[in-house]
Coordinates of C-alpha atoms in Angstrom, one line a residue:
M1 CA 17.9 75.2 2.8
F2 CA 14.2 76.5 1.9
L3 CA 15.1 78.4 -1.1
L4 CA 17.0 75.1 -2.9
T5 CA 14.0 72.8 -1.5
T6 CA 11.8 75.6 -2.9
F7 CA 13.5 75.2 -6.5
F8 CA 13.4 72.0 -6.1
L9 CA 9.6 71.4 -5.9
F10 CA 9.1 74.0 -8.7
G11 CA 11.4 71.7 -10.8
F12 CA 9.2 68.7 -10.2
A13 CA 5.9 70.3 -10.7
S14 CA 6.7 72.1 -13.7
A15 CA 8.0 69.1 -15.6
Q16 CA 6.3 67.4 -18.3
R17 CA 5.1 63.7 -17.3
V18 CA 2.6 61.2 -18.5
I19 CA -0.5 60.9 -16.4
Q20 CA -3.1 58.4 -17.1
L21 CA -2.0 55.8 -19.5
T22 CA -5.7 53.6 -20.4
Y23 CA -7.2 51.3 -23.0
C24 CA -9.3 49.3 -24.4
S25 CA -10.7 46.8 -27.0
I26 CA -12.8 48.9 -30.8
D27 CA -14.1 45.2 -31.0
E28 CA -12.6 41.8 -30.6
H29 CA -9.3 42.0 -32.3
N30 CA -8.4 45.9 -31.5
L31 CA -6.8 48.0 -29.7
R32 CA -7.4 51.8 -27.7
M33 CA -4.9 53.3 -25.5
D34 CA -5.2 56.7 -24.5
C35 CA -1.7 58.7 -22.6
K36 CA -2.7 61.9 -21.3
Y37 CA 0.5 63.7 -20.8
A38 CA 0.8 66.9 -18.8
L39 CA 3.8 69.7 -20.8
S40 CA 6.5 71.6 -18.7
G41 CA 5.9 74.8 -20.8
E42 CA 4.2 76.4 -23.7
S43 CA 6.5 74.2 -26.3
P44 CA 5.2 74.9 -30.0
E45 CA 6.1 70.7 -30.8
V46 CA 5.0 67.8 -29.2
F47 CA 5.5 64.1 -30.4
C48 CA 4.2 61.1 -29.2
K49 CA 5.3 57.4 -29.9
Y50 CA 4.5 54.2 -29.0
T51 CA 6.8 51.0 -28.6
Q52 CA 7.0 47.5 -27.4
G53 CA 10.1 47.3 -26.7
E54 CA 13.0 48.3 -29.3
R55 CA 10.2 48.3 -31.7
L56 CA 8.6 51.7 -33.1
L57 CA 4.5 50.8 -33.5
D58 CA 3.9 54.3 -34.4
T59 CA 4.9 58.4 -33.9
T60 CA 3.8 61.9 -34.5
D61 CA 7.4 62.6 -35.4
P62 CA 8.0 62.9 -38.8
D63 CA 11.7 62.3 -38.4
E64 CA 11.2 59.0 -37.1
E65 CA 9.7 56.1 -38.8
Q66 CA 7.7 53.4 -38.4
H67 CA 8.4 50.0 -37.7
A68 CA 7.8 48.2 -41.3
P69 CA 5.2 45.0 -39.9
F70 CA 3.4 48.0 -38.2
K71 CA 2.7 50.7 -40.7
N72 CA -0.9 49.1 -41.8
R73 CA -1.6 48.0 -38.0
A74 CA -1.3 51.1 -35.6
R75 CA -1.5 54.6 -35.9
A76 CA -0.9 57.0 -33.2
R77 CA -2.6 60.7 -33.1
I78 CA -2.3 63.6 -31.1
F79 CA -5.6 65.0 -29.6
P80 CA -6.8 68.1 -27.8
G81 CA -6.5 67.9 -24.0
N82 CA -2.9 66.4 -24.0
N83 CA -4.3 63.0 -25.2
C84 CA -2.1 60.7 -27.6
R85 CA -4.2 58.1 -29.0
L86 CA -2.7 54.3 -30.4
L87 CA -5.1 52.8 -32.5
F88 CA -3.7 49.2 -33.0
K89 CA -5.2 46.4 -34.9
N90 CA -5.1 42.8 -34.7
L91 CA -3.7 42.7 -30.9
P92 CA -2.4 38.9 -30.6
N93 CA -3.3 36.8 -27.5
G94 CA -2.0 37.0 -24.3
K95 CA 0.0 39.9 -22.8
S96 CA 1.7 42.4 -24.9
N97 CA 3.8 45.9 -23.2
F98 CA 2.8 48.5 -25.1
T99 CA 5.2 52.0 -24.0
C100 CA 3.8 55.7 -24.5
N101 CA 6.6 58.2 -25.1
I102 CA 6.1 62.0 -25.1
K103 CA 8.5 64.4 -26.3
Q104 CA 8.9 68.3 -26.4
T105 CA 11.0 69.9 -27.8
N106 CA 14.5 71.1 -25.9
S107 CA 13.6 68.3 -23.5
A108 CA 13.7 64.8 -21.9
T109 CA 11.5 61.8 -23.5
V110 CA 9.3 61.2 -20.8
S111 CA 7.2 57.2 -21.0
K112 CA 4.7 55.0 -19.0
T113 CA 4.2 51.4 -20.3
S114 CA 1.5 49.1 -19.5
V115 CA 0.5 45.2 -20.3
V116 CA -2.8 44.5 -21.7
E117 CA -3.7 41.4 -21.7
K118 CA -6.3 41.0 -24.9
K119 CA -9.1 38.5 -22.9
L120 CA -9.1 40.6 -19.5
L121 CA -9.7 44.0 -21.8
L122 CA -13.4 45.7 -21.7
P123 CA -14.7 47.4 -24.5
C124 CA -14.3 51.2 -25.1
S125 CA -17.5 52.7 -23.2
A126 CA -17.9 55.9 -20.9
W127 CA -18.1 53.2 -18.1
S128 CA -14.6 51.2 -19.0
V129 CA -12.6 54.1 -18.8
L130 CA -14.3 55.1 -15.4
L131 CA -13.6 52.1 -14.2
Q132 CA -9.5 52.6 -15.5
S133 CA -9.0 56.1 -14.2
C134 CA -11.3 56.7 -11.8
S135 CA -11.4 53.5 -9.4
G136 CA -11.4 55.6 -6.2
L137 CA -13.9 58.4 -7.1
L138 CA -16.2 54.9 -8.3
L139 CA -15.3 52.8 -5.3
T140 CA -16.0 55.6 -3.0
L141 CA -19.8 56.2 -5.1
M142 CA -20.6 53.2 -4.2
T143 CA -20.0 52.7 -0.9
L144 CA -21.4 55.9 0.1
P145 CA -25.1 54.7 0.6
M146 CA -23.6 52.2 3.4
L147 CA -21.7 54.9 4.7
L148 CA -24.5 57.4 5.6
E149 CA -26.6 54.5 6.4
I150 CA -29.6 54.7 3.9
H151 CA -32.3 52.7 4.1
W152 CA -34.4 51.7 0.9
L153 CA -36.9 50.1 2.6

């Protein structure tokens, strides 16, 4: 039983996965979305694509074709540190679903979806990334003086 449990835990620990999906506005109408992922091994090829439902916004896979209306509006690129970034122009008002899909050679596709509401979008800065990705750390740092009963006067 121990051997079987170890085998399953090792399998889950080494599987590819999307770790985090963050987004912000570059300006009033443009979206930047970063998809951080972990890989299961040393695969020479990793492909990333962003979709909205069945529509392909953009992909790094040369064998897939981008949905025609997004040819001049969306651009996906892979950056060092296992990060796939989408730049999306003219974000419509209201809520929009965006899905990041990561595919390694000879492996299943993993994905993560996020709902973006244009009026709630924060501008891209170190502060907005910190708010989205490290809310627990930020809360701890902000409440630490109170917990330690530091008196400023």
